[in-house]
PDB file of C-alpha atoms and ligand atoms in Angstrom:
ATOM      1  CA  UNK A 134       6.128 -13.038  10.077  1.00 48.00           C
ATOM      2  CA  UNK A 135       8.746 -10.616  10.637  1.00 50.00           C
ATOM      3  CA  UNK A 136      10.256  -9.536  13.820  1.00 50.00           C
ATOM      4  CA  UNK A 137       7.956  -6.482  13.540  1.00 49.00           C
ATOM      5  CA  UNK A 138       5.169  -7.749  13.061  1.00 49.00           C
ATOM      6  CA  UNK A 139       5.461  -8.593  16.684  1.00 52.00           C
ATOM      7  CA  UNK A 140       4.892  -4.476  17.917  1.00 52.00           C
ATOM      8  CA  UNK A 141       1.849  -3.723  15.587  1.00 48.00           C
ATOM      9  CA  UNK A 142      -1.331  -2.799  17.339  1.00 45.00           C
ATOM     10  CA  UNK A 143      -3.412  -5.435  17.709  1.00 44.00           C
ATOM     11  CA  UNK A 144      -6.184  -3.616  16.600  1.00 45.00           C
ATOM     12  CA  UNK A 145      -4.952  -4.574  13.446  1.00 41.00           C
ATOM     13  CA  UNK A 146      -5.667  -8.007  13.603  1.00 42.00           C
ATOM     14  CA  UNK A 147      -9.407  -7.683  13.973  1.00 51.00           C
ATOM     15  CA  UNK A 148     -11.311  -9.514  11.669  1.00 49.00           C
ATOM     16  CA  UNK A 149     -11.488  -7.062   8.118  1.00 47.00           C
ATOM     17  CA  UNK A 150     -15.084  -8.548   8.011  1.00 58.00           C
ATOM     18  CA  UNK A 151     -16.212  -7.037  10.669  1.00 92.00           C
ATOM     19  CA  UNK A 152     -17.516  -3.511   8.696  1.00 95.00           C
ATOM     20  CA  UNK A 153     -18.214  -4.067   4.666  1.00 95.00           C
ATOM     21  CA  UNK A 154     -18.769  -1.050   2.811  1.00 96.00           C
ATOM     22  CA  UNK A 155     -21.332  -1.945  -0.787  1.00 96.00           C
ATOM     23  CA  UNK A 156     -22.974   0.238  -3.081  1.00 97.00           C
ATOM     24  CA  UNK A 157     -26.723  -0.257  -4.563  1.00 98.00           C
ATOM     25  CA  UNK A 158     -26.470   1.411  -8.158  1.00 98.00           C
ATOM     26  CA  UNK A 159     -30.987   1.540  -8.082  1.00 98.00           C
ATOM     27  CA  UNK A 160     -33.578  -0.823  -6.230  1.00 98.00           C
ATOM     28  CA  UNK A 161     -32.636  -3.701  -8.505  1.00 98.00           C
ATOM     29  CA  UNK A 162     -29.073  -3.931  -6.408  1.00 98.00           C
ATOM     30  CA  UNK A 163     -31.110  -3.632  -3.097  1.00 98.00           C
ATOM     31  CA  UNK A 164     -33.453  -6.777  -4.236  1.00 98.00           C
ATOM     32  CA  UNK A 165     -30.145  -8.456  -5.445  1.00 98.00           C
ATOM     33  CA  UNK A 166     -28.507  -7.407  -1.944  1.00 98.00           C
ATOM     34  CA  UNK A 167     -31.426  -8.595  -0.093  1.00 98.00           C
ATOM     35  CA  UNK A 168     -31.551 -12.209  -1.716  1.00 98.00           C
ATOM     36  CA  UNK A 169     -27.998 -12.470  -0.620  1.00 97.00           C
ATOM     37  CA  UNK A 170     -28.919 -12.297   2.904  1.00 97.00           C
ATOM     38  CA  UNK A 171     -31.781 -13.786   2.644  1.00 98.00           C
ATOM     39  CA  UNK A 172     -29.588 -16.832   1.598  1.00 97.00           C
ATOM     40  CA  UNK A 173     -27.297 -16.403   5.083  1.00 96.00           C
ATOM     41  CA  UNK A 174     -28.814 -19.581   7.573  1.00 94.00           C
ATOM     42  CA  UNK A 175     -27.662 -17.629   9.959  1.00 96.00           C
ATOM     43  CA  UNK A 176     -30.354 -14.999   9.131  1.00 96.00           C
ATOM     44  CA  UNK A 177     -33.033 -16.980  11.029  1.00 96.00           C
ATOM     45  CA  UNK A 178     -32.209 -15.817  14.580  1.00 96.00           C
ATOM     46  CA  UNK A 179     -30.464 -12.577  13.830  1.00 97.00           C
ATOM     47  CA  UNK A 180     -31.325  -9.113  15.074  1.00 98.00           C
ATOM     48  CA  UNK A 181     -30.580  -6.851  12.136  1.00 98.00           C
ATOM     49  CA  UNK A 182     -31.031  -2.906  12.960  1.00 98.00           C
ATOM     50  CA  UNK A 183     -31.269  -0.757  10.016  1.00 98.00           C
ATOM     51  CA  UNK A 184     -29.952   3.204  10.098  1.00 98.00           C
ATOM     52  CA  UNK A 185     -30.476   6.448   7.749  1.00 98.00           C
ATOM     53  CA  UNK A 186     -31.997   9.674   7.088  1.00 98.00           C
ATOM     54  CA  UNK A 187     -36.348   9.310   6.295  1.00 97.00           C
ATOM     55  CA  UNK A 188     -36.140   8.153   2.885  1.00 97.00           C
ATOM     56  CA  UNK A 189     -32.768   6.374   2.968  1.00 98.00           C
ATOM     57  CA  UNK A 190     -34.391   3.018   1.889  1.00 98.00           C
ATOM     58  CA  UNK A 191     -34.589   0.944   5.121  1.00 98.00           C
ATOM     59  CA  UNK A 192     -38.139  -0.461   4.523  1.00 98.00           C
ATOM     60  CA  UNK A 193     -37.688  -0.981   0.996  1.00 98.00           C
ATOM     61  CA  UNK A 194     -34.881  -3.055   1.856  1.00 98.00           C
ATOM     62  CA  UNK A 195     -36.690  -5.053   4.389  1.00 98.00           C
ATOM     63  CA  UNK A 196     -39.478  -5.715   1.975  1.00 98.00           C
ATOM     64  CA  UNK A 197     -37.019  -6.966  -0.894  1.00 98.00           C
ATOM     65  CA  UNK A 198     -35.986  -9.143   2.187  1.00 98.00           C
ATOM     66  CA  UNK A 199     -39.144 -10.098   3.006  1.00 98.00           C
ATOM     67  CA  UNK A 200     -40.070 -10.971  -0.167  1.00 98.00           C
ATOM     68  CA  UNK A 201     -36.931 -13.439  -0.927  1.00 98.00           C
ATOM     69  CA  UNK A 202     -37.213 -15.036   2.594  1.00 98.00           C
ATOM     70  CA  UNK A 203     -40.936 -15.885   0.922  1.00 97.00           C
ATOM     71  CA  UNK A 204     -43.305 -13.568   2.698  1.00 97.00           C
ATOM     72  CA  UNK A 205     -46.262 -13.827   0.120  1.00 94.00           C
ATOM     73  CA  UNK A 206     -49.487 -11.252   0.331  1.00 88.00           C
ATOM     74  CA  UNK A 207     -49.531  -7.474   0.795  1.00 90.00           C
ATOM     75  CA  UNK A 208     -46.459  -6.727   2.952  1.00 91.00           C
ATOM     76  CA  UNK A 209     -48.124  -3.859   5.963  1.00 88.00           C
ATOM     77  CA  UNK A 210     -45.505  -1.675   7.384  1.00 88.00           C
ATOM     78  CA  UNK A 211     -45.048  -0.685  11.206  1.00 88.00           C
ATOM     79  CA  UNK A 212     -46.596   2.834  11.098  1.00 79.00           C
ATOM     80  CA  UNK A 213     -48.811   3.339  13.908  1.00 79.00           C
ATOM     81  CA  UNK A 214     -48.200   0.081  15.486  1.00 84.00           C
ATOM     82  CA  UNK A 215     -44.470  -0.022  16.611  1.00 93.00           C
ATOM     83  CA  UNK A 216     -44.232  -3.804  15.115  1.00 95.00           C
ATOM     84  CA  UNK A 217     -45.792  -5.691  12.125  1.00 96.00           C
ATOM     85  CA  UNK A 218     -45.283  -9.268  12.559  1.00 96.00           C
ATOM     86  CA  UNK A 219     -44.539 -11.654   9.536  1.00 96.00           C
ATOM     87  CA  UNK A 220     -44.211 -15.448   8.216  1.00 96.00           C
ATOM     88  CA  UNK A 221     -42.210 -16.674   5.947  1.00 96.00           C
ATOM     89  CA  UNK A 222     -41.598 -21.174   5.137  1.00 94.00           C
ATOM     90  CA  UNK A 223     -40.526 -21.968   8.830  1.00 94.00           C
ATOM     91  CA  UNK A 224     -39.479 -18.117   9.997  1.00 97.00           C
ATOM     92  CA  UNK A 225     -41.089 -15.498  12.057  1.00 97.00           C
ATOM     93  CA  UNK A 226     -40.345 -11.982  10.863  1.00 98.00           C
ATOM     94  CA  UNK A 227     -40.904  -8.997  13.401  1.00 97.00           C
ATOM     95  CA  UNK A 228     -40.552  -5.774  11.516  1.00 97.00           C
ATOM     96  CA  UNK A 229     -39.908  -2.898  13.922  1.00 97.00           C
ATOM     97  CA  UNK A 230     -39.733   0.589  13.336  1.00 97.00           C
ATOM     98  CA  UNK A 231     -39.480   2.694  16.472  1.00 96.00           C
ATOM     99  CA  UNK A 232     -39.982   6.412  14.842  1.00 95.00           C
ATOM    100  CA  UNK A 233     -42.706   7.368  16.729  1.00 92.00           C
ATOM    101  CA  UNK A 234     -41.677   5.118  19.709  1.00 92.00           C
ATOM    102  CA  UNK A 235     -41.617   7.422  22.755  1.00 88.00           C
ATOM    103  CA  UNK A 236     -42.828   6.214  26.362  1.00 90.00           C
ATOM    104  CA  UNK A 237     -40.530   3.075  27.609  1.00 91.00           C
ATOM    105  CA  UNK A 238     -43.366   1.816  29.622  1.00 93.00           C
ATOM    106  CA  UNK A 239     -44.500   0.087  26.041  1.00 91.00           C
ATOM    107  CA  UNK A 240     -41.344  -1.896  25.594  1.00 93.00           C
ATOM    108  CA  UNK A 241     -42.434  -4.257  28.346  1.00 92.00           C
ATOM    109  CA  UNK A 242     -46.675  -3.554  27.880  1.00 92.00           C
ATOM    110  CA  UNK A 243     -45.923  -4.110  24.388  1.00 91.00           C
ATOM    111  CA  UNK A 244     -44.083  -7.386  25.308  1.00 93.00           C
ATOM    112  CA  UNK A 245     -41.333  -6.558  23.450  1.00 94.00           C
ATOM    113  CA  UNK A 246     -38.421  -7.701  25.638  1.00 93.00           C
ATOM    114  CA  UNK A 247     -40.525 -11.350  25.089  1.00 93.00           C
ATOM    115  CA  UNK A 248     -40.141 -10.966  21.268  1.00 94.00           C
ATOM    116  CA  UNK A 249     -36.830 -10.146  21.586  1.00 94.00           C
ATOM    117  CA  UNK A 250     -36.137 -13.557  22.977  1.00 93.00           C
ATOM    118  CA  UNK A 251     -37.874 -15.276  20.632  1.00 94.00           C
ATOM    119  CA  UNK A 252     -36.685 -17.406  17.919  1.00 95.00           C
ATOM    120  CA  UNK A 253     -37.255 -15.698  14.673  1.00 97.00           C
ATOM    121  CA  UNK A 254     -35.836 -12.613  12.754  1.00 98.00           C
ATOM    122  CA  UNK A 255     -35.859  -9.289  13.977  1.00 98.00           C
ATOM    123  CA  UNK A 256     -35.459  -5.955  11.677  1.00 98.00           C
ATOM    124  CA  UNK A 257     -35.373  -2.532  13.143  1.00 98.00           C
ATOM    125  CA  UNK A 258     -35.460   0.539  11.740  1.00 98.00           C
ATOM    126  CA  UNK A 259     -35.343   3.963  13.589  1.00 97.00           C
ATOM    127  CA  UNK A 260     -33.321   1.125  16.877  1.00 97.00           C
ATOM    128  CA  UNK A 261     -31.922   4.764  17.861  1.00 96.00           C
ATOM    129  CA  UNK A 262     -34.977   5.982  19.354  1.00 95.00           C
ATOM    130  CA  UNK A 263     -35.829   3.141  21.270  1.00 95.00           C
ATOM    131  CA  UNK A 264     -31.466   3.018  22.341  1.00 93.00           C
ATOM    132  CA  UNK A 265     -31.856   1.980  25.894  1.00 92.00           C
ATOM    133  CA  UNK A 266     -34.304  -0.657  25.774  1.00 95.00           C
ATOM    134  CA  UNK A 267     -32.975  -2.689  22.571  1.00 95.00           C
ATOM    135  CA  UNK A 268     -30.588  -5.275  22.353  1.00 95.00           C
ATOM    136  CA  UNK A 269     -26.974  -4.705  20.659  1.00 93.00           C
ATOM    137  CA  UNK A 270     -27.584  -5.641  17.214  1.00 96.00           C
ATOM    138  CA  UNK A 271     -26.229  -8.459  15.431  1.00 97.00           C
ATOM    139  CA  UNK A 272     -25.812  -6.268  11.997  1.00 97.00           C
ATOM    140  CA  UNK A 273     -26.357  -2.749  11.773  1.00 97.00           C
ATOM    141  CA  UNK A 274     -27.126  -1.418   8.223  1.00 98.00           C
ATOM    142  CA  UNK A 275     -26.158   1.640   7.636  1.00 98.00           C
ATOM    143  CA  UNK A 276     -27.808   3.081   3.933  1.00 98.00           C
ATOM    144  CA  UNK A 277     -26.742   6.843   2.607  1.00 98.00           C
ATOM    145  CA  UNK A 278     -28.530   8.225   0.168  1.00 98.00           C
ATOM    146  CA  UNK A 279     -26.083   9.444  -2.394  1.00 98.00           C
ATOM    147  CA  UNK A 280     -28.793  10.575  -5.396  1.00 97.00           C
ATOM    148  CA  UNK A 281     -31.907   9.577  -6.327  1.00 97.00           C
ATOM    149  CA  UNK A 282     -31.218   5.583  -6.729  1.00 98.00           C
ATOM    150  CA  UNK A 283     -27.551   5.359  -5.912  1.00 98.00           C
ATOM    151  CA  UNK A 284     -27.380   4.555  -1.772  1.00 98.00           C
ATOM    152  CA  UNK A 285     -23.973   3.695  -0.067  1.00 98.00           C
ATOM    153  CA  UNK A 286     -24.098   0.888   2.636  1.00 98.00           C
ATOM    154  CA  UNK A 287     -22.419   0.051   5.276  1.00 97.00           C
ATOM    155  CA  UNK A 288     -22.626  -3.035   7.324  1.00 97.00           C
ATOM    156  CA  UNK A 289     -21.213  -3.699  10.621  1.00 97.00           C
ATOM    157  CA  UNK A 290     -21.095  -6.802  12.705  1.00 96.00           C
ATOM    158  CA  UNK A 291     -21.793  -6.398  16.234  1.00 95.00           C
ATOM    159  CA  UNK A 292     -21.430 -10.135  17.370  1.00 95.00           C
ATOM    160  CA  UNK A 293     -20.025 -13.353  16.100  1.00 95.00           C
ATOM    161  CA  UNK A 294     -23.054 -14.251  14.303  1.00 95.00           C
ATOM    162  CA  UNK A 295     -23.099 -10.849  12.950  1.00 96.00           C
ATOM    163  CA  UNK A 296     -19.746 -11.493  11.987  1.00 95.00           C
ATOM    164  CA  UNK A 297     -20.602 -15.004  10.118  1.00 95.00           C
ATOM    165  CA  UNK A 298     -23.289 -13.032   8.054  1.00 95.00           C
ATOM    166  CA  UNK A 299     -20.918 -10.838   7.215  1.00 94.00           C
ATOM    167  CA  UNK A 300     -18.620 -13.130   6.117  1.00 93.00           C
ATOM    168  CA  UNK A 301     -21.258 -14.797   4.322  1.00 93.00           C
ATOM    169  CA  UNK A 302     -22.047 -11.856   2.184  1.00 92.00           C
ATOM    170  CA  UNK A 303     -18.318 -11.045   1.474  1.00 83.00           C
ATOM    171  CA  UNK A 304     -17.870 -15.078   0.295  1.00 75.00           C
TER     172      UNK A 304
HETATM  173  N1  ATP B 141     -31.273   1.811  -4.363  1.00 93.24           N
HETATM  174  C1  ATP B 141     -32.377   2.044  -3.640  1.00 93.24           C
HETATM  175  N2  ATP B 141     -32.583   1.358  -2.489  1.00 93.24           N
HETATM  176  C2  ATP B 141     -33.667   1.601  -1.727  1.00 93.24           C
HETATM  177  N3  ATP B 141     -34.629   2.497  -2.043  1.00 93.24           N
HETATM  178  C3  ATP B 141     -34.478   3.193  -3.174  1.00 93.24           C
HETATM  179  C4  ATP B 141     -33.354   3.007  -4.007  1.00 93.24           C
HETATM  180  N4  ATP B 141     -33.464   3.847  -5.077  1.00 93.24           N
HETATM  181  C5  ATP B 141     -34.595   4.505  -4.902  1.00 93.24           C
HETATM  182  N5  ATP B 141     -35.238   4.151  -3.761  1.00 93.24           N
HETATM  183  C6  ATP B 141     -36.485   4.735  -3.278  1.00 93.24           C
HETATM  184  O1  ATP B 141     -36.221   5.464  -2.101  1.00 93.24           O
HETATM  185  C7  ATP B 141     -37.347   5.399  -1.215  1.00 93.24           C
HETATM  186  C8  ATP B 141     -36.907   4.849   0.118  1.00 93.24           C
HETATM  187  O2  ATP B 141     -37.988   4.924   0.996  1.00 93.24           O
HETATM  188  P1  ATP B 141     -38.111   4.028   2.304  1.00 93.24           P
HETATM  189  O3  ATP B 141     -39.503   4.155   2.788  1.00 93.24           O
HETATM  190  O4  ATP B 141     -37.580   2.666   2.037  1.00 93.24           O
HETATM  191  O5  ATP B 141     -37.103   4.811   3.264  1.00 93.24           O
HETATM  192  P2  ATP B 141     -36.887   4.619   4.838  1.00 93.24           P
HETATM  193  O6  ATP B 141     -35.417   4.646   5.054  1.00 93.24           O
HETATM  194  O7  ATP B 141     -37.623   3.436   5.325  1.00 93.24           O
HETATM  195  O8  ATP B 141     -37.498   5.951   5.426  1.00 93.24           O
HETATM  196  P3  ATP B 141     -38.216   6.225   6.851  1.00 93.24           P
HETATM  197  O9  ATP B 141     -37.132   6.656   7.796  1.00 93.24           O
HETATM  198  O10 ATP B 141     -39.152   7.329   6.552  1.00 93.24           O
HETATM  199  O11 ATP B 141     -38.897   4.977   7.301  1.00 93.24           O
HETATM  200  C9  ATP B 141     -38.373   4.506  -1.904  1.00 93.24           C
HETATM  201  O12 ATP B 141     -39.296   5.335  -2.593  1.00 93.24           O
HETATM  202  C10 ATP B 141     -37.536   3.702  -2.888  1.00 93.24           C
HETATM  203  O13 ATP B 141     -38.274   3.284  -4.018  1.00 93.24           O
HETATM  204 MG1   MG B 142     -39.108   3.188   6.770  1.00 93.24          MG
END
């Protein structure tokens, strides 16, 4: 360490895991993608919230997930309900997806805020529109259409255990 090290900003030393920036080429790199995180332990309790334009790929991404945390059967998305619940080998899945969420009062008729502190896995898509009911993610997944297949991703860790998974994905 040099003497000027000393008068950098300490922004600096953040963690450089704490955003990743990937690429998914076509679906098979989302399914590859998803079996990675899949794979993170810490996965179990997380609260993942997933961002983009309609189309970006957020629930096809949470049904490669679903699929390699073992979620066997048809796999029903939240449409009209706000949440689709799921079961994978010693995990509860709550699939959220609050596009057409609109009157608050359902958060708590809904029992959401109960879910929320729940062991299991929650995924969100559309966390915007629900933004001051929800709970600061744990990863936010940020997916950009670039073309037809190609989609750029970014991740960002929003707590320490967003910050392991992070770290688990860049290992
Ligand atoms: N690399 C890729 N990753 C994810 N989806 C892809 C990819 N390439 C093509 N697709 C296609 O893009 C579409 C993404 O639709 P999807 O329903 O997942 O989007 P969404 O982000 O959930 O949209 P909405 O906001 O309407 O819920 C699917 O038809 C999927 O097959
Ligand atoms: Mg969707």
């Amino acid at each position: 360490m040099t003497a000027a090290d000393h008068h950098r900003p300490i922004v600096e030393s953040a963690p450089a895991t704490a955003t990743l920036q990937t690429h998914w080429r076509n679906e098979d790199d989302t399914a590859a993608f998803a079996r990675q995180l899949a794979a993170q332990p810490l996965l179990a309790n997380a609260f993942i919230t997933l961002h983009g334009d309609l189309g970006a790929g957020k629930t096809t991404l949470v049904r490669h997930l679903l699929r390699a945390l073992g979620v066997q059967g048809r796999i029903k998305s939240p449409t009209y309900a706000v949440v689709e619940p799921h079961e994978a080998p010693g995990l509860a899945i709550w699939h959220f997806d609050f596009y057409r969420f609109s009157d608050p009062r359902e958060w708590e008729d809904a029992g959401f805020r109960d879910l929320f502190a729940q062991a299991g896995l929650k995924l969100a898509e559309w966390p915007e529109k629900a933004a001051a009911l929800i709970p600061a993610a744990d990863l936010a997944i940020h997916i950009e259409a670039l073309d037809e297949q190609t989609r750029h991703v970014t991740l960002r860790a929003h707590t320490p255990a967003g910050q392991q998974l992070l770290q688990g994905l860049h290992a």
